[in-house]
Coordinates of C-alpha atoms in Angstrom, one line a residue:
M1051 CA 16.3 102.5 122.9
L1052 CA 15.2 101.9 126.5
Y1053 CA 15.6 105.6 127.3
F1054 CA 13.6 106.6 124.3
S1055 CA 10.7 104.2 125.2
R1056 CA 10.7 105.4 128.8
H1057 CA 11.2 109.2 128.5
A1058 CA 9.3 109.7 125.2
P1059 CA 6.5 107.1 125.4
S1060 CA 4.2 108.9 123.0
A1061 CA 6.9 109.4 120.3
Y1062 CA 8.0 105.8 120.8
S1063 CA 4.4 104.5 120.5
R1064 CA 3.9 106.6 117.3
F1065 CA 7.1 105.2 115.9
V1066 CA 6.1 101.6 116.5
L1067 CA 2.5 102.1 115.3
E1068 CA 3.5 103.9 112.1
N1069 CA 5.9 101.1 111.1
S1070 CA 3.6 98.3 112.0
S1071 CA 0.9 99.7 109.7
R1072 CA 3.4 99.9 106.7
E1073 CA 4.1 97.1 104.3
D1074 CA 7.0 94.8 105.4
K1075 CA 9.4 96.2 102.8
H1076 CA 8.7 99.9 103.8
E1077 CA 9.0 99.2 107.6
C1078 CA 11.8 101.2 109.2
P1079 CA 13.8 98.7 111.4
F1080 CA 13.9 100.2 114.9
A1081 CA 16.8 98.1 116.3
R1082 CA 19.1 98.4 113.3
S1083 CA 18.3 102.1 113.0
S1084 CA 19.1 102.7 116.6
I1085 CA 22.5 100.9 116.5
Q1086 CA 23.6 102.7 113.3
L1087 CA 22.3 106.1 114.6
T1088 CA 24.3 105.7 117.8
V1089 CA 27.4 105.0 115.8
L1090 CA 26.7 108.0 113.6
L1091 CA 26.2 110.3 116.6
C1092 CA 29.5 109.2 118.1
E1093 CA 31.2 109.9 114.8
L1094 CA 29.7 113.4 114.5
L1095 CA 30.4 114.3 118.1
H1096 CA 33.9 112.7 118.1
V1097 CA 32.9 110.6 121.1
G1098 CA 35.8 108.4 122.3
E1099 CA 38.5 110.5 120.6
P1100 CA 41.2 112.3 122.7
C1101 CA 40.6 115.9 123.5
S1102 CA 42.3 118.5 121.4
E1103 CA 43.8 121.7 122.9
T1104 CA 43.4 123.6 119.6
A1105 CA 39.8 122.6 118.9
Q1106 CA 37.3 125.4 118.3
D1107 CA 34.0 123.5 118.3
F1108 CA 31.6 124.4 121.1
S1109 CA 28.0 123.3 121.3
P1110 CA 26.1 125.0 124.1
M1111 CA 23.0 122.8 123.8
F1112 CA 24.9 119.9 125.4
F1113 CA 25.3 121.9 128.7
G1114 CA 21.6 122.4 129.2
Q1115 CA 20.6 118.7 129.6
D1116 CA 21.6 116.1 132.1
Q1117 CA 21.3 113.3 129.6
S1118 CA 22.3 115.3 126.5
F1119 CA 23.4 112.3 124.3
H1120 CA 20.3 110.4 125.1
E1121 CA 18.0 113.3 124.4
L1122 CA 19.8 113.9 121.1
F1123 CA 19.3 110.3 120.2
C1124 CA 15.5 110.7 120.9
V1125 CA 15.3 113.6 118.5
S1126 CA 17.5 111.9 115.9
I1127 CA 15.5 108.6 115.9
Q1128 CA 12.3 110.5 115.2
L1129 CA 14.1 112.5 112.5
L1130 CA 15.2 109.2 110.9
N1131 CA 11.7 107.9 110.9
K1132 CA 10.4 111.1 109.3
T1133 CA 13.1 111.0 106.6
W1134 CA 12.4 107.3 106.0
K1135 CA 8.8 108.3 105.3
E1136 CA 9.7 111.3 103.1
M1137 CA 12.0 109.1 101.0
R1138 CA 9.4 106.3 100.8
A1139 CA 12.3 104.0 101.6
T1140 CA 12.5 100.2 101.7
Q1141 CA 14.9 97.9 103.5
E1142 CA 17.3 98.2 100.5
D1143 CA 17.5 102.0 100.9
F1144 CA 18.7 101.8 104.5
D1145 CA 22.2 103.1 103.7
K1146 CA 20.8 106.0 101.6
V1147 CA 18.5 107.1 104.4
M1148 CA 21.4 107.0 106.9
Q1149 CA 23.5 109.2 104.5
V1150 CA 20.7 111.8 104.4
V1151 CA 20.2 111.7 108.2
R1152 CA 24.0 112.1 108.6
E1153 CA 23.8 115.2 106.4
Q1154 CA 20.8 116.6 108.2
L1155 CA 22.5 116.2 111.6
A1156 CA 25.8 117.5 110.5
R1157 CA 24.4 120.6 108.9
T1158 CA 22.2 121.4 112.0
L1159 CA 25.0 120.8 114.5
A1160 CA 27.2 123.1 112.4
L1161 CA 24.8 125.9 113.2
K1162 CA 25.6 125.6 116.9
P1163 CA 22.0 125.7 118.2
S1164 CA 21.8 127.0 121.8
S1165 CA 19.2 124.5 123.0
L1166 CA 17.9 121.1 122.2
E1167 CA 14.5 122.5 121.3
L1168 CA 16.1 124.9 118.8
F1169 CA 18.1 121.9 117.4
R1170 CA 14.8 119.9 117.0
T1171 CA 13.2 122.8 115.2
K1172 CA 16.0 123.3 112.8
V1173 CA 16.7 119.7 112.0
N1174 CA 13.0 119.0 111.3
A1175 CA 12.9 121.9 109.0
L1176 CA 15.8 120.4 107.0
T1177 CA 13.6 118.0 105.0
Y1178 CA 14.8 115.5 102.4
G1179 CA 13.7 117.8 99.7
E1180 CA 15.7 120.7 101.3
V1181 CA 18.8 118.4 101.5
L1182 CA 18.5 117.6 97.7
R1183 CA 18.2 121.4 97.0
L1184 CA 21.3 122.2 99.0
R1185 CA 23.2 119.4 97.3
Q1186 CA 22.2 120.8 93.9
T1187 CA 23.2 124.3 94.9
E1188 CA 26.6 123.1 96.1
R1189 CA 27.2 121.1 93.0
L1190 CA 26.5 124.1 90.8
H1191 CA 28.9 126.2 92.9
Q1192 CA 31.6 123.5 92.4
E1193 CA 30.9 123.5 88.6
G1194 CA 31.2 127.3 88.7
T1195 CA 27.7 127.9 87.2
L1196 CA 26.7 130.1 90.1
A1197 CA 29.8 132.3 90.0
P1198 CA 29.0 136.0 89.5
P1199 CA 30.4 136.2 86.0
I1200 CA 28.3 133.1 84.9
L1201 CA 25.2 134.6 86.5
E1202 CA 25.8 137.8 84.7
L1203 CA 26.2 136.0 81.4
R1204 CA 23.0 134.1 82.0
E1205 CA 21.1 137.3 82.6
K1206 CA 22.4 138.7 79.3
L1207 CA 21.3 135.6 77.4
K1208 CA 17.8 135.6 78.9
P1209 CA 16.2 138.2 76.6
E1210 CA 17.4 136.5 73.4
L1211 CA 16.4 133.0 74.6
M1212 CA 13.0 134.3 75.8
G1213 CA 12.5 135.7 72.3
L1214 CA 13.3 132.2 70.9
I1215 CA 10.8 130.6 73.1
R1216 CA 8.2 133.2 72.2
Q1217 CA 8.8 132.5 68.5
Q1218 CA 8.4 128.8 69.1
R1219 CA 5.1 129.3 70.9
L1220 CA 3.7 131.4 68.1
L1221 CA 4.8 128.9 65.5
R1222 CA 2.9 126.2 67.5
L1223 CA -0.2 128.4 67.5
C1224 CA 0.1 128.7 63.7
E1225 CA 0.2 124.9 63.4
G1226 CA -3.0 124.7 65.2
T1227 CA -4.5 122.1 67.6
L1228 CA -7.6 119.9 67.8
F1229 CA -9.7 120.7 70.9
R1230 CA -12.7 118.9 72.3
K1231 CA -16.0 120.6 73.1
I1232 CA -17.6 119.8 76.5
S1233 CA -21.4 119.8 76.5
S1234 CA -23.6 120.7 79.3
R1235 CA -23.5 117.0 80.4
R1236 CA -19.7 117.2 80.6
R1237 CA -19.3 115.0 77.6
Q1238 CA -16.4 115.6 75.3
D1239 CA -18.0 114.5 72.1
K1240 CA -17.2 117.2 69.5
L1241 CA -14.0 118.4 68.0
W1242 CA -13.0 121.8 66.8
F1243 CA -9.8 123.2 65.4
C1244 CA -8.1 126.5 66.1
C1245 CA -4.9 128.1 64.7
L1246 CA -3.2 131.4 64.4
S1247 CA -2.9 133.1 61.0
P1248 CA 0.7 133.4 59.6
N1249 CA 0.6 137.2 60.1
H1250 CA -0.3 136.7 63.8
K1251 CA -3.4 138.9 63.4
V1252 CA -6.3 136.5 63.4
L1253 CA -7.4 133.3 65.3
Q1254 CA -9.1 131.0 62.8
Y1255 CA -11.4 128.2 64.1
G1256 CA -14.3 125.9 63.3
D1257 CA -15.8 122.5 64.0
V1258 CA -14.3 119.3 62.4
E1259 CA -15.5 115.7 62.1
E1260 CA -14.1 112.9 64.2
G1261 CA -11.3 111.0 62.4
V1262 CA -10.6 113.8 60.0
G1263 CA -7.1 115.4 59.9
P1264 CA -6.5 119.1 60.7
P1265 CA -8.3 121.3 58.1
V1266 CA -6.8 123.9 55.9
P1267 CA -6.8 127.2 57.9
E1268 CA -8.5 129.0 54.9
S1269 CA -11.5 126.6 55.1
L1270 CA -12.3 127.5 58.8
P1271 CA -15.5 129.5 59.0
E1272 CA -14.8 131.6 62.1
Q1273 CA -12.2 134.3 62.7
L1274 CA -11.3 136.3 65.8
P1275 CA -9.0 139.3 65.3
V1276 CA -6.2 139.4 67.9
A1277 CA -6.8 143.1 68.3
D1278 CA -10.3 142.4 69.8
I1279 CA -9.0 140.1 72.5
R1280 CA -9.2 141.7 76.0
A1281 CA -7.7 139.1 78.3
L1282 CA -6.6 135.5 78.8
L1283 CA -8.3 133.5 81.5
T1284 CA -7.3 130.2 83.0
G1285 CA -8.6 127.5 85.3
K1286 CA -11.6 128.5 87.5
D1287 CA -11.7 132.0 86.0
C1288 CA -13.0 130.5 82.7
P1289 CA -16.8 130.8 82.2
H1290 CA -17.1 127.2 80.9
V1291 CA -15.8 125.6 84.2
R1292 CA -17.0 128.3 86.6
E1293 CA -19.7 127.2 89.1
K1294 CA -19.3 123.5 88.3
G1295 CA -18.9 120.6 90.7
S1296 CA -15.7 119.8 92.6
G1297 CA -15.4 116.2 91.4
K1298 CA -12.2 114.7 90.0
Q1299 CA -13.3 115.0 86.4
N1300 CA -14.1 118.7 86.8
K1301 CA -10.7 119.2 88.5
D1302 CA -8.9 117.6 85.6
V1303 CA -10.8 119.8 83.1
C1304 CA -10.2 122.9 85.2
E1305 CA -6.4 122.4 85.0
L1306 CA -6.6 122.3 81.2
A1307 CA -9.1 125.0 80.7
F1308 CA -8.4 128.5 79.3
S1309 CA -10.5 131.2 77.6
V1310 CA -10.0 134.4 75.7
S1311 CA -12.4 137.3 76.3
Y1312 CA -13.0 139.6 73.3
D1313 CA -15.2 142.4 72.1
H1314 CA -18.4 141.2 70.4
G1315 CA -20.2 144.4 69.5
E1316 CA -20.9 146.2 72.7
E1317 CA -20.7 143.0 74.7
E1318 CA -17.9 140.8 76.0
A1319 CA -17.8 137.2 74.6
Y1320 CA -15.6 134.2 75.2
L1321 CA -13.8 131.6 73.1
N1322 CA -13.4 128.6 75.4
F1323 CA -10.7 125.9 75.2
I1324 CA -10.0 122.6 76.9
A1325 CA -6.4 121.6 76.1
P1326 CA -5.8 117.9 75.2
S1327 CA -2.7 117.8 77.5
K1328 CA -0.9 119.9 80.1
R1329 CA 1.9 120.6 77.6
E1330 CA -0.6 121.9 75.0
F1331 CA -2.1 124.0 77.8
H1332 CA 1.3 125.6 78.5
L1333 CA 2.1 126.2 74.8
W1334 CA -1.2 127.8 74.0
T1335 CA -1.4 130.0 77.1
D1336 CA 2.2 131.1 76.5
G1337 CA 1.5 131.9 72.9
L1338 CA -1.7 133.8 73.7
S1339 CA 0.2 135.7 76.4
A1340 CA 2.9 136.6 73.9
L1341 CA 0.2 137.9 71.4
L1342 CA -1.2 140.1 74.2
G1343 CA 2.2 141.4 75.2
S1344 CA 2.0 139.7 78.6
P1345 CA 4.9 137.6 80.2
M1346 CA 4.9 133.9 79.5
G1347 CA 4.8 132.5 83.0
S1348 CA 4.1 128.8 82.6
E1349 CA 6.2 126.0 84.1
Q1350 CA 7.1 124.8 80.6
T1351 CA 8.6 128.2 79.8
R1352 CA 10.7 128.1 82.9
L1353 CA 12.0 124.6 82.1
D1354 CA 12.7 125.5 78.5
L1355 CA 14.5 128.7 79.5
E1356 CA 16.6 126.8 82.0
Q1357 CA 17.5 124.1 79.5
L1358 CA 18.4 126.7 76.8
L1359 CA 20.4 128.8 79.3
T1360 CA 22.4 125.7 80.4
M1361 CA 23.2 124.7 76.9
E1362 CA 24.1 128.2 75.7
T1363 CA 26.3 128.9 78.7
K1364 CA 28.2 125.7 78.2
L1365 CA 28.7 126.5 74.6
R1366 CA 30.0 130.0 75.4
L1367 CA 32.4 128.5 78.0
L1368 CA 33.9 125.7 75.9
E1369 CA 37.2 127.6 75.5
L1370 CA 37.4 128.1 79.3
E1371 CA 37.4 124.4 80.2
N1372 CA 39.6 123.7 83.2
V1373 CA 40.2 127.5 83.5
P1374 CA 39.2 128.8 87.0
I1375 CA 36.6 131.6 86.8
P1376 CA 37.3 134.3 89.4
E1377 CA 34.5 135.2 91.8
Q1378 CA 35.3 138.9 91.5
P1379 CA 36.4 141.0 88.4
P1380 CA 40.0 142.1 88.3
P1381 CA 40.7 145.5 90.0
V1382 CA 40.4 148.7 88.0
P1383 CA 43.9 150.1 87.5
P1384 CA 44.6 153.7 88.6
P1385 CA 44.1 156.5 86.1
P1386 CA 47.1 157.6 84.0
T1387 CA 49.2 160.5 85.1
N1388 CA 48.1 162.6 82.1
F1389 CA 45.8 162.3 79.1
N1390 CA 48.2 163.5 76.3
F1391 CA 47.4 160.4 74.3
C1392 CA 43.8 161.6 73.8
Y1393 CA 43.3 163.3 70.5
D1394 CA 40.3 164.9 68.7
C1395 CA 40.5 163.6 65.2
S1396 CA 37.8 165.9 63.9
I1397 CA 40.2 168.9 64.2
A1398 CA 42.4 169.3 61.2
E1399 CA 46.1 169.8 62.0
P1400 CA 47.6 173.2 61.0

């Protein structure tokens, strides 16, 4: 602690100032962290253990510093403070933070960085989010879900499941949704209803009164043939949110806005939407993309596909429970010595 304060005064001051400005429960305890971190570094570096003649570990970065352990501590205590902040930890989370820091240090030391600066760069790049991602990947490897045969099975299932998602999106469009109109004063004061016809050829829409349930599609006065639609626009590309202010309300509207451009005589016209929620935005943009033959690239589609793939894969592998799945396919046997067993059944025997 004394070495850190004397040889890295700016980092030490930043550590103290950051924690003094936090709430009491979110303050990272410097003394306790330093003690536990010193114990942790001794465990990772096997300090105090007898030398082994058969050991293969060699860390060149420790030979480029006069006070290598102290310098490593200075880097590690700053890492601990950074991880504490990323985890938004409290005093009760101290042990969890130390576990993450242990993993960050162990993974980086295993890379055998050639210098302390390289170690600093690599360990700071290994954020809390990256540690979680690596844990998830390793867990999937242990479960076998990332084995090549499983990945191949998932790829074969994707087209069928994407077709199922596409069907669900189109059914949602056929059910229809109530949308709000936004006036020039940015007031959402009028409702209108839009749905897709059962034959998927026409968008039917019209105004509705507040407090009235969804109308019968046949009663809607306006129709837009799907064949006339040119493109689907979202966000700032939509004409009804373009060139507006950058306030919070406009940002919220922009995230839910989408439009379809279509042929209106010789001119291009737009049918503008403001989705009532982010989920409805994803469902409608996916459904319209499917109608136009474009890929469904929303976050909701990705989540639905991953969930369906996981469920379907587990169902297909029920009979293989506790059976190890090989990483590589079995070797192809050599060809037979002759092919006398092959017959052409179309030739009649004499």
